[in-house]
Coordinates of C-alpha atoms and ligand atoms in Angstrom, one line a residue:
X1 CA 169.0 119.6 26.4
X2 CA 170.5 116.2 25.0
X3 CA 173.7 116.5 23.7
X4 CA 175.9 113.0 22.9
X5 CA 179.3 113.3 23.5
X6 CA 182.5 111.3 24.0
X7 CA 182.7 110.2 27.1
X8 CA 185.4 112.1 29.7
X9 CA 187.9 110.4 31.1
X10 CA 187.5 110.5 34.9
X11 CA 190.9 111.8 35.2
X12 CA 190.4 115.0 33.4
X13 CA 187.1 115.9 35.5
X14 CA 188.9 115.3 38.7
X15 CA 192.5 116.9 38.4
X16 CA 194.2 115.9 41.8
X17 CA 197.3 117.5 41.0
X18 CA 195.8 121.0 40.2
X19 CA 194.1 120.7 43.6
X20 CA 196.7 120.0 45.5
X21 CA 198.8 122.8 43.4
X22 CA 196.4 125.7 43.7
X23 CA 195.7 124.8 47.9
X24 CA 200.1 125.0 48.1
X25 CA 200.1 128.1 46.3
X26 CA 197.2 130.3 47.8
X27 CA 198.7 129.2 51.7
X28 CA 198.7 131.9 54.0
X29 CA 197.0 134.6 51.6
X30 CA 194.3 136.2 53.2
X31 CA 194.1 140.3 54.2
X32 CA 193.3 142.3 51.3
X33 CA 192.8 139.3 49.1
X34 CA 189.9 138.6 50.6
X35 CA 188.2 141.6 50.3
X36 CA 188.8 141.6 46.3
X37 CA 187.2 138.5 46.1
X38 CA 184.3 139.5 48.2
X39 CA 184.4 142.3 45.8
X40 CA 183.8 140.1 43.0
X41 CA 181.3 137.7 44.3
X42 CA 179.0 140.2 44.9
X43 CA 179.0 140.8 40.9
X44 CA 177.2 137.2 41.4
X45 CA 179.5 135.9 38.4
X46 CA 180.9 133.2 40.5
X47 CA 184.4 132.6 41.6
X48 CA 188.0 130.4 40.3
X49 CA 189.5 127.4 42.4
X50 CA 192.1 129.8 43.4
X51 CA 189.5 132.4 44.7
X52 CA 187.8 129.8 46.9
X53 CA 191.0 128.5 47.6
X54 CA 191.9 131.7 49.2
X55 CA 188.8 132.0 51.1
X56 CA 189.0 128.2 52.3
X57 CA 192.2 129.5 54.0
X58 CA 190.8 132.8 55.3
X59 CA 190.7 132.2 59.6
X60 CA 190.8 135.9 60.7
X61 CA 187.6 136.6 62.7
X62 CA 186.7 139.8 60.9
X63 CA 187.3 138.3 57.5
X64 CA 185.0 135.3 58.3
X65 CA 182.4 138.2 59.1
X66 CA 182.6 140.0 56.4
X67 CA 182.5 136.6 54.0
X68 CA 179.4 135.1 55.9
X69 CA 177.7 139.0 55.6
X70 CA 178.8 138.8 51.4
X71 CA 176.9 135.0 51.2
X72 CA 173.8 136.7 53.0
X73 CA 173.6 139.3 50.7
X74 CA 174.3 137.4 47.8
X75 CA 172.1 134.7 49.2
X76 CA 169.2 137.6 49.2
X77 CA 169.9 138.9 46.1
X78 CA 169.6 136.1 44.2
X79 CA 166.8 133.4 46.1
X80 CA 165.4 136.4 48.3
X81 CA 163.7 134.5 51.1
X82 CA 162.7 131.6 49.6
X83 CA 163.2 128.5 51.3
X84 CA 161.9 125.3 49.2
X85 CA 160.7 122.0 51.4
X86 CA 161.0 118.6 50.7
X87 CA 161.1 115.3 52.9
X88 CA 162.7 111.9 51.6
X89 CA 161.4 108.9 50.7
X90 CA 163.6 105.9 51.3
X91 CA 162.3 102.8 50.0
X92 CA 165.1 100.1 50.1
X93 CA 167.7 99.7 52.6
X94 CA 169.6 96.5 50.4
X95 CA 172.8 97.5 49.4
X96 CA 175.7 95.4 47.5
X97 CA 178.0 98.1 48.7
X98 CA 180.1 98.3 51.8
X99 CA 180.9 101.8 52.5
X100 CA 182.1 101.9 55.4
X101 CA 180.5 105.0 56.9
X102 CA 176.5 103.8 56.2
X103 CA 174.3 101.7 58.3
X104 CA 172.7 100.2 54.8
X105 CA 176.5 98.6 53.9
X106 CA 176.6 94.8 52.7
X107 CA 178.9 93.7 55.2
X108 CA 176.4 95.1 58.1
X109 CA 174.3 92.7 60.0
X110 CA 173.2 95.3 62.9
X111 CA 170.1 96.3 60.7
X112 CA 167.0 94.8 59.2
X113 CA 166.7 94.9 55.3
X114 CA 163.7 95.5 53.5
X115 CA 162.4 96.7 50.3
X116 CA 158.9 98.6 50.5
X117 CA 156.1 96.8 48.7
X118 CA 154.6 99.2 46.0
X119 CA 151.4 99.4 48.5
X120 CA 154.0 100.2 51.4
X121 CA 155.6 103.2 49.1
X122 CA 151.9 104.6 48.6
X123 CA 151.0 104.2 52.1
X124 CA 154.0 106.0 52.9
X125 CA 153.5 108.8 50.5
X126 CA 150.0 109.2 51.5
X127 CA 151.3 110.2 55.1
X128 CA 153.6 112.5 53.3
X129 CA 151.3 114.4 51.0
X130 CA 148.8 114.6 54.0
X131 CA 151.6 116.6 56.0
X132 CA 151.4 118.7 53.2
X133 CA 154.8 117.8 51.1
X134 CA 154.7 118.0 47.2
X135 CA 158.2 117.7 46.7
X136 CA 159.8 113.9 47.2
X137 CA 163.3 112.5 46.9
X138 CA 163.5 109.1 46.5
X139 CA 166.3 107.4 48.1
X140 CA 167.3 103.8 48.1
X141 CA 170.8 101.8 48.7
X142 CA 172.3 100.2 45.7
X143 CA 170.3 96.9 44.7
X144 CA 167.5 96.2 44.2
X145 CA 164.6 93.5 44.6
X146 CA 164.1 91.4 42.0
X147 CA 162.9 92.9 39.3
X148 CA 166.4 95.4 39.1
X149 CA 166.0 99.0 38.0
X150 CA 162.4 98.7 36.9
X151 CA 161.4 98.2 40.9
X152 CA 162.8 102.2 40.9
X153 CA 160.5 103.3 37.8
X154 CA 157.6 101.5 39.8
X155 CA 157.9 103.4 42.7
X156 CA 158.2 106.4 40.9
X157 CA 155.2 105.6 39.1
X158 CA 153.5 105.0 42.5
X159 CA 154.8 108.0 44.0
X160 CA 153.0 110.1 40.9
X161 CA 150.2 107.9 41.4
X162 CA 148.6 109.0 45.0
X163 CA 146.3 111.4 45.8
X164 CA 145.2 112.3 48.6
X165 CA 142.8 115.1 50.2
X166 CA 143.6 117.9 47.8
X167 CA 147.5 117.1 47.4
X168 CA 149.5 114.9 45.5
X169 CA 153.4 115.0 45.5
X170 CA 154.7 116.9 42.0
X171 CA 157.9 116.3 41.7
X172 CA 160.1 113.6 42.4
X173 CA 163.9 113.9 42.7
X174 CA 165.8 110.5 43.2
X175 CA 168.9 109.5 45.1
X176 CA 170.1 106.1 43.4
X177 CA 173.4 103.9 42.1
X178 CA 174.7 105.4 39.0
X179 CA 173.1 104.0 35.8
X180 CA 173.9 103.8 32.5
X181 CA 172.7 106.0 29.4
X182 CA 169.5 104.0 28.7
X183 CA 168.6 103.7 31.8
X184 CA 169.0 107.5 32.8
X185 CA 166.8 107.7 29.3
X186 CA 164.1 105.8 30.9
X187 CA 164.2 107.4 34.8
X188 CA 163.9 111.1 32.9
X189 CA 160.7 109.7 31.2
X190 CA 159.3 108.6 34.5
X191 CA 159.2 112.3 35.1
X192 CA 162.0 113.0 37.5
X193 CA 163.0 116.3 38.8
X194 CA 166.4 116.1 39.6
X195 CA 169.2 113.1 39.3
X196 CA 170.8 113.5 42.8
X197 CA 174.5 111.4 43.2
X198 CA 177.8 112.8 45.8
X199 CA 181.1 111.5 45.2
X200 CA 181.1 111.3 48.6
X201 CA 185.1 112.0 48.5
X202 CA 186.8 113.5 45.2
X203 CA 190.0 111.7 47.0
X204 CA 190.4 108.7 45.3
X205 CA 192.6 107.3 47.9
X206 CA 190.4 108.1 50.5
X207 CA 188.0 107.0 48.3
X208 CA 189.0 103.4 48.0
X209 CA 189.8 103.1 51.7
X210 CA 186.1 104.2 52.8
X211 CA 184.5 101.9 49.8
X212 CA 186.1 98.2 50.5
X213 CA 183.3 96.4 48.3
X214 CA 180.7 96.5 45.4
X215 CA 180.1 98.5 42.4
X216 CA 180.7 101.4 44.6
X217 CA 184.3 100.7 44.8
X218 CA 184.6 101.9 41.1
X219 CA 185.3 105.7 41.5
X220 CA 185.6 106.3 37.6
X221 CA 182.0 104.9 36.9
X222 CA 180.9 107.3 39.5
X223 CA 182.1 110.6 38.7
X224 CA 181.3 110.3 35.5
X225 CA 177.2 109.7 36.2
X226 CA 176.7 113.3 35.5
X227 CA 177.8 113.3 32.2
X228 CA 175.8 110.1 31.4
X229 CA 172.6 111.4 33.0
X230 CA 173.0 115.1 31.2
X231 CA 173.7 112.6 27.6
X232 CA 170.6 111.0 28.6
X233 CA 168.7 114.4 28.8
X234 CA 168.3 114.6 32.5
X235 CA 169.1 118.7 33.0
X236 CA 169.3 119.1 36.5
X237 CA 171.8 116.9 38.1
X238 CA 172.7 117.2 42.2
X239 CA 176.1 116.7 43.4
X240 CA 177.1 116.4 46.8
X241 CA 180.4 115.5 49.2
X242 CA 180.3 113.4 52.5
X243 CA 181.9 116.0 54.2
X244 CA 184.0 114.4 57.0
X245 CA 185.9 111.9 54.8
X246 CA 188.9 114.1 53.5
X247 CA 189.8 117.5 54.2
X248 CA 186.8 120.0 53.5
X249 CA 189.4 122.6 51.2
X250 CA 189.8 119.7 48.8
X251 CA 186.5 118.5 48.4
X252 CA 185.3 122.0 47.6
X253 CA 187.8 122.4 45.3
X254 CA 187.1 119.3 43.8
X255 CA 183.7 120.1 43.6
X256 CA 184.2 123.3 41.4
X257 CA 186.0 120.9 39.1
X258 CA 183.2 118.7 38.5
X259 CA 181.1 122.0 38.2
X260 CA 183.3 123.5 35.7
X261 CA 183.4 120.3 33.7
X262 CA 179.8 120.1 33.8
X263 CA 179.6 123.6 31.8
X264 CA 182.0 123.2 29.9
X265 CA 180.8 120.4 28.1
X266 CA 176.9 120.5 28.5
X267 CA 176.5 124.6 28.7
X268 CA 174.4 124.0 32.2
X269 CA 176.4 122.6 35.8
X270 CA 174.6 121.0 38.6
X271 CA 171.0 122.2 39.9
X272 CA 171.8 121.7 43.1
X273 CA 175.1 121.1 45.6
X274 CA 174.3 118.5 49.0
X275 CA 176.7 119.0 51.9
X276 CA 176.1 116.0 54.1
X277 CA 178.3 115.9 57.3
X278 CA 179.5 112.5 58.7
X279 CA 176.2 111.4 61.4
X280 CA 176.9 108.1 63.4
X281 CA 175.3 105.3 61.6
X282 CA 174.3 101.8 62.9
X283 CA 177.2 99.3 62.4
X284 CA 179.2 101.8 61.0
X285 CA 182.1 103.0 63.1
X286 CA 184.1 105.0 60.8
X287 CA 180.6 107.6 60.6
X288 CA 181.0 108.2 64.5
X289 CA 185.2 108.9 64.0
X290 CA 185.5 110.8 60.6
X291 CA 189.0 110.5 59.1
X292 CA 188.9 115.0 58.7
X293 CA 186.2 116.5 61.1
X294 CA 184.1 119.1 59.9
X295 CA 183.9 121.6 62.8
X296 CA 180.6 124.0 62.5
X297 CA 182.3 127.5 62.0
X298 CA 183.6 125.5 58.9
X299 CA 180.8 124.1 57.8
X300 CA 179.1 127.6 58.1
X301 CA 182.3 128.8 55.7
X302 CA 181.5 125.6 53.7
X303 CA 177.9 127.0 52.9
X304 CA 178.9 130.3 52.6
X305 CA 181.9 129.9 49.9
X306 CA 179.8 127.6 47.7
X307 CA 176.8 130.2 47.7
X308 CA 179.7 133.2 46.3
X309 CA 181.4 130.2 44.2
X310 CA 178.4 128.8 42.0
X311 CA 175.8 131.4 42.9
X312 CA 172.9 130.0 41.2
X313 CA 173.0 126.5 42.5
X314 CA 170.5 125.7 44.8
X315 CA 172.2 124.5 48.3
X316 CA 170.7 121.8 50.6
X317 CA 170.7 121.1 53.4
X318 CA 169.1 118.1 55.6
X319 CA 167.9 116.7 58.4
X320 CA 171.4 115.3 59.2
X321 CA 171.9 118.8 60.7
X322 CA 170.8 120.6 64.4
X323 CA 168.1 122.9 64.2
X324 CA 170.1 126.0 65.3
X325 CA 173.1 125.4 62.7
X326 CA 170.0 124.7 59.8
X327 CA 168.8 128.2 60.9
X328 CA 172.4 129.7 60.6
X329 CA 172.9 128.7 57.2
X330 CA 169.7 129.6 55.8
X331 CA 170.6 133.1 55.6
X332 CA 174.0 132.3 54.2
X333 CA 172.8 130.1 51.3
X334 CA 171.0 127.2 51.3
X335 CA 167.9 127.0 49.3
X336 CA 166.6 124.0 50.1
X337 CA 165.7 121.9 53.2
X338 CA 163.9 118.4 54.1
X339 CA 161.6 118.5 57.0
X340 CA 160.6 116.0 59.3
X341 CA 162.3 113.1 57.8
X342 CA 162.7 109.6 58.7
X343 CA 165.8 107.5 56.9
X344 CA 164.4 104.0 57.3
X345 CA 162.3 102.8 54.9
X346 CA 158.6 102.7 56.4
X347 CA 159.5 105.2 58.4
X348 CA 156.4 107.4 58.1
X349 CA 153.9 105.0 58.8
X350 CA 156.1 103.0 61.1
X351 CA 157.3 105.6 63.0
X352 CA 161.4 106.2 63.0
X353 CA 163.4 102.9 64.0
X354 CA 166.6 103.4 65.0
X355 CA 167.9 99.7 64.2
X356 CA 167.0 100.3 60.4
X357 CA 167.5 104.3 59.2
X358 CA 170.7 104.9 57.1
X359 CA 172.1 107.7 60.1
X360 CA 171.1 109.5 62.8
X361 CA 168.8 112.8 62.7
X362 CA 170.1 116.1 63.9
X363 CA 166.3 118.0 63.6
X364 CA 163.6 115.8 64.5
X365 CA 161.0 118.4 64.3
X366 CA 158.1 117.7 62.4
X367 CA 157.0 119.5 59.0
X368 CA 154.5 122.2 60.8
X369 CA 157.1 123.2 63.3
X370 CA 159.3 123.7 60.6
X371 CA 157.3 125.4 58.4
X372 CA 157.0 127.7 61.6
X373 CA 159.9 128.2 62.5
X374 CA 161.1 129.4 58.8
X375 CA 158.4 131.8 58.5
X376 CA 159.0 133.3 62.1
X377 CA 162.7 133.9 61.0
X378 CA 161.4 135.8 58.3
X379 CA 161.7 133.3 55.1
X380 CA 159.0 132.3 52.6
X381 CA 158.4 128.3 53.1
X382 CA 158.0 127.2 49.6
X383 CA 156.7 124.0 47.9
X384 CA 156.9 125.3 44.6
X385 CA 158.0 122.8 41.5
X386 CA 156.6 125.0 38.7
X387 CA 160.0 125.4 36.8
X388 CA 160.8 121.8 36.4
X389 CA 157.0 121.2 34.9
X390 CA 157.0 124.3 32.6
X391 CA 160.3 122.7 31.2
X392 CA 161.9 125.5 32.9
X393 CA 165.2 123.2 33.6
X394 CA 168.6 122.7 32.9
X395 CA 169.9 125.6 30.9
X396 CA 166.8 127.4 30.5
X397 CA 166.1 128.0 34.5
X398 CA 170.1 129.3 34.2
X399 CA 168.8 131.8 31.4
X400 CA 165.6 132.8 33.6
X401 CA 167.8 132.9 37.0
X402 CA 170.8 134.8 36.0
X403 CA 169.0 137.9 35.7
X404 CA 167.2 138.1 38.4
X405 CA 164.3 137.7 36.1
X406 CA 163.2 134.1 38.6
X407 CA 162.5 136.1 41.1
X408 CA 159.1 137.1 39.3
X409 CA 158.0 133.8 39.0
X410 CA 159.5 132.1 42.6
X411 CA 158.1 134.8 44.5
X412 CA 154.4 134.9 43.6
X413 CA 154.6 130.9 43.2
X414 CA 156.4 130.9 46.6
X415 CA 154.0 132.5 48.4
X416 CA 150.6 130.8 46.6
X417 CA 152.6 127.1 47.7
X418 CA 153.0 128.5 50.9
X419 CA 149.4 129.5 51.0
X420 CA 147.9 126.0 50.1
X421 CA 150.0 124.8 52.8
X422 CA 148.2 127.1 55.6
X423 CA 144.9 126.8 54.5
X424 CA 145.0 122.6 54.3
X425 CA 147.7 121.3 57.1
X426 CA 148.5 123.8 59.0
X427 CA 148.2 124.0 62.7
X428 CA 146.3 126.7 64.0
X429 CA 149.6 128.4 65.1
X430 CA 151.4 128.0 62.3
X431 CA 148.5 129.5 60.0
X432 CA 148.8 132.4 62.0
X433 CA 152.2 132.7 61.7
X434 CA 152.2 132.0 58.2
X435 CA 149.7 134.1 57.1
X436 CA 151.6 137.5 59.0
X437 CA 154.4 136.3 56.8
X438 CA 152.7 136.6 53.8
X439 CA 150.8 140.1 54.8
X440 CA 154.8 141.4 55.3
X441 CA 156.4 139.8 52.2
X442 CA 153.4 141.5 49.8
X443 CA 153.5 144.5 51.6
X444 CA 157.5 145.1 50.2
X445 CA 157.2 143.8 47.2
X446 CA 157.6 145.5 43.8
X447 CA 154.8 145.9 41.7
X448 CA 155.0 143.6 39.1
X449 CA 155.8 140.4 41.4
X450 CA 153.2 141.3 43.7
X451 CA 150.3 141.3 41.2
X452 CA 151.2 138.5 40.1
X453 CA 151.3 137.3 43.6
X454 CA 147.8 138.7 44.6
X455 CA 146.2 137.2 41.5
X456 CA 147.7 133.7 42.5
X457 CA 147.2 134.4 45.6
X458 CA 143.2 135.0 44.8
X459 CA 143.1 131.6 43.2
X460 CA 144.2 129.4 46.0
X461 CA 141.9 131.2 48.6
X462 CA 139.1 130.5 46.4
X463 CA 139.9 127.0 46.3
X464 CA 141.9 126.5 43.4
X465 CA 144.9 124.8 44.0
X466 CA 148.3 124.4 41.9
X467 CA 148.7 127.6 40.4
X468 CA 152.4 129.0 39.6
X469 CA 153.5 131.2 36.5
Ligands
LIG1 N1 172.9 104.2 47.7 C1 173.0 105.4 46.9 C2 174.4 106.1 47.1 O1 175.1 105.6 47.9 O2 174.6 107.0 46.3 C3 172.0 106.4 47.4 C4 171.5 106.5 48.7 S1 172.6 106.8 50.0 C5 171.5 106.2 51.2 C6 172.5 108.6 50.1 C7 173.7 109.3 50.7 O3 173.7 109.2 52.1 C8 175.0 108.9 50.3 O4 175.4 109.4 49.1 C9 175.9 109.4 51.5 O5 176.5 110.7 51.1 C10 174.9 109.6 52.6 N2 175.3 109.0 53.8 C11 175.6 107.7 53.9 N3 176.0 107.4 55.2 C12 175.9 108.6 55.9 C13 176.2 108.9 57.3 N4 176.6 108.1 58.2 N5 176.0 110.2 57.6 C14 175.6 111.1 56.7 N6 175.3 110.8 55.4 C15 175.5 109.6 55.0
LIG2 FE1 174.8 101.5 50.0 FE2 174.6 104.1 49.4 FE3 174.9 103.3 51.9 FE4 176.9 103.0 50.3 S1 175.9 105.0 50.9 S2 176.2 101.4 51.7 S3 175.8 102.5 48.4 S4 173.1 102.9 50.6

């Protein structure tokens, strides 16, 4: 949907004041409170600043029980056990920025800088299609070689390009500076999945202190990439916070905000929500002391309150994060994972090197033993990008998800994904796991999804490959 509208002033998408108002006022009210709102997020309509708020504050054991068992349930209601894979690309580690928490920043000498070739970035995702991704997200810091922005829609174009065995990657999400309208124009008609940006902190003082140099410094010209991208047609926009920066109850706050505006003026909010925690980074102290330390049992609450908040925005989750806490919030929201990433660019044919990868890894596990893993605990791995290439985006995968009605289509197209995986990369352990998974899942489905999901199922045993409805 393109829509052109004045632009917002930054000021009115990020309300400080309201925050800080709402957090004073909902202090200490927990108890029964609680319980209505858990009430209401089950009716999966989503949930007010001063709702989250409320929960934000909530510290009583059982209360925390009873909201991580509502984000299960509303987690399973709406995604069922879908759990979609992807792995990053990074291609560029220059940067003209110098935030102080990444190992790419300008000011940094303790890394080496390079930009992949366009033979390096289809070397690289050669080694990724042959582990069996189809899902990318291209990351790179913020400047580029020089040939500018067009050394972005190259690698895109390279990306697309590669096939290899019987895969190919087919869909390409992208993790870049913030551009301006014509620009966005051009990067949706490269064929991009989704525009992925965080604010890193909504707190524009702590903002400014944590981004000393660069374009970066400019919080205005950030918050408001959204609203240029959605101008510029792109309908499924990521956001994200650095949590670790400021204190975890504003940021989520904050982030409803954005979310709200978002609606409000396009009809659609984000496609996704990141919630990156602080790793130490090469060079970059400040990542290995965060200013407001995220503990796990909040970051669990984190997950959880954005799943009953925004219930039809995917949630990701990276490889930033342990295996065992990745596990944990899986069942209470998160939609999406990367699998056996590397953060330096090369990374996949050069092996992971420390001295040039933006952070450090929390899961170092590789795709299969993910893949594994997931299905063993009972999920539905997925590699499944048919929605974004039926045009099912923005709005109209809101329309198609509210219902329930998705479900028909990301179960069958689910399981056929996860079914091309077995049969070409998977180890011999993981097929076998895999393919009990599969036997289960069918087994309790309804009727409708599951013919669909036998006839799709038929297709890709027989050798066909990239089916979906
Ligand atoms: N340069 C672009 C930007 O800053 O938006 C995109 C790429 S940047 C490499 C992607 C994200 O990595 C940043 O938005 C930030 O949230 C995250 N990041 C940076 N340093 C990190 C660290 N030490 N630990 C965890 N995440 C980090
Ligand atoms: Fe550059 Fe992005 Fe790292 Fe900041 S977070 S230094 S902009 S790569």
């Amino acid at each position: 949907m393109t829509q052109h509208t004045a632009a917002t002033p930054a000021i009115d998408i990020i309300r400080e004041t309201q925050i800080e108002q709402v957090l004073q006022s909902t202090r200490g009210r927990d108890g029964a409170l609680v319980r209505e709102i858990l009430a209401k997020a089950r009716e999966l309509k989503g949930l007010s600043m001063e709702d989250v708020a409320v929960l934000a504050g909530a510290s009583d054991p059982q209360l925390l029980g009873e909201l991580f068992a509502t984000a299960r349930q509303v987690k399973q209601d709406i995604y069922g056990m879908r759990i979609v894979l992807f792995a990053p690309l990074y291609v560029s580690n220059l940067c003209g920025n110098n935030c102080l928490y990444c190992a790419f920043r300008s000011g940094s000498k303790a890394i080496k800088r390079r930009a992949l070739s366009q033979d390096e970035i289809a070397r690289e995702t050669r080694i990724l299609v042959d582990q069996g991704h189809k899902r990318v997200l291209l990351v790179a810091g913020e400047s580029y070689p020089n040939e500018g922005f067009d050394y972005i829609l190259k690698a895109i174009k390279t990306v697309y390009s590669v096939r290899s065995g019987r895969g190919e990657i087919r869909r390409i999400n992208v993790n870049i500076a913030p551009l301006e309208v014509d620009q966005f124009r051009r990067l949706k008609d490269s064929g991009i999945g989704t525009f992925q940006l965080f604010q890193e902190t909504y707190h524009r003082e702590t903002y400014a202190r944590v981004h000393t140099s660069g374009r970066k410094r400019d919080y205005d010209w950030r918050v408001t990439a959204m609203d240029r991208a959605m101008e510029a047609g792109i309908d499924d926009v990521g956001i994200g916070v650095l949590f670790g920066l400021f204190d975890w109850r504003f940021e989520i706050l904050a982030l409803l905000q954005h979310i709200q505006h978002l609606e409000a003026k396009f009809g659609v909010g984000p496609h996704t929500i990141s919630v990156p925690r602080l790793e130490p980074a090469t060079g970059a102290d400040l990542a290995s002391h965060p200013p407001h330390p995220v503990s796990d049992i909040d970051f669990r609450k984190i997950v959880a309150i954005l799943r009953l908040a925004v219930p039809y925005t995917g949630i990701i989750m990276s490889t930033r994060e342990t295996p065992n806490l990745r596990r944990e919030t899986f069942a209470l929201g998160v939609s999406q994972i990367s699998a056996g990433s590397r953060t330096n660019p090369g990374g996949y044919a050069e092996d992971e090197d420390i001295d040039s990868s933006q952070f450090c890894l929390g899961d170092h596990r590789p795709l299969d033993e993910v893949i594994r893993d997931v299905a063993e605990l009972g999920y539905i791995p997925s590699f499944c990008t048919a929605c974004y290439r039926l045009g099912r985006t923005g709005q109209d995968f809101m329309d198609l998800a509210k219902p329930g009605e998705i479900k028909h289509h990301c179960d069958p197209n689910g399981l056929s994904t996860f079914l091309e995986y077995l049969l070409d990369y998977a180890s011999p352990a993981t097929r076998e796991a895999g393919e009990r998974r599969i036997a289960a899942v069918l087994a309790e489905m309804d009727d409708r999804p599951r013919r669909t999901a036998d006839k799709l199922i038929e297709q890709v045993r027989a050798g066909q490959r990239d089916v979906f409805v």
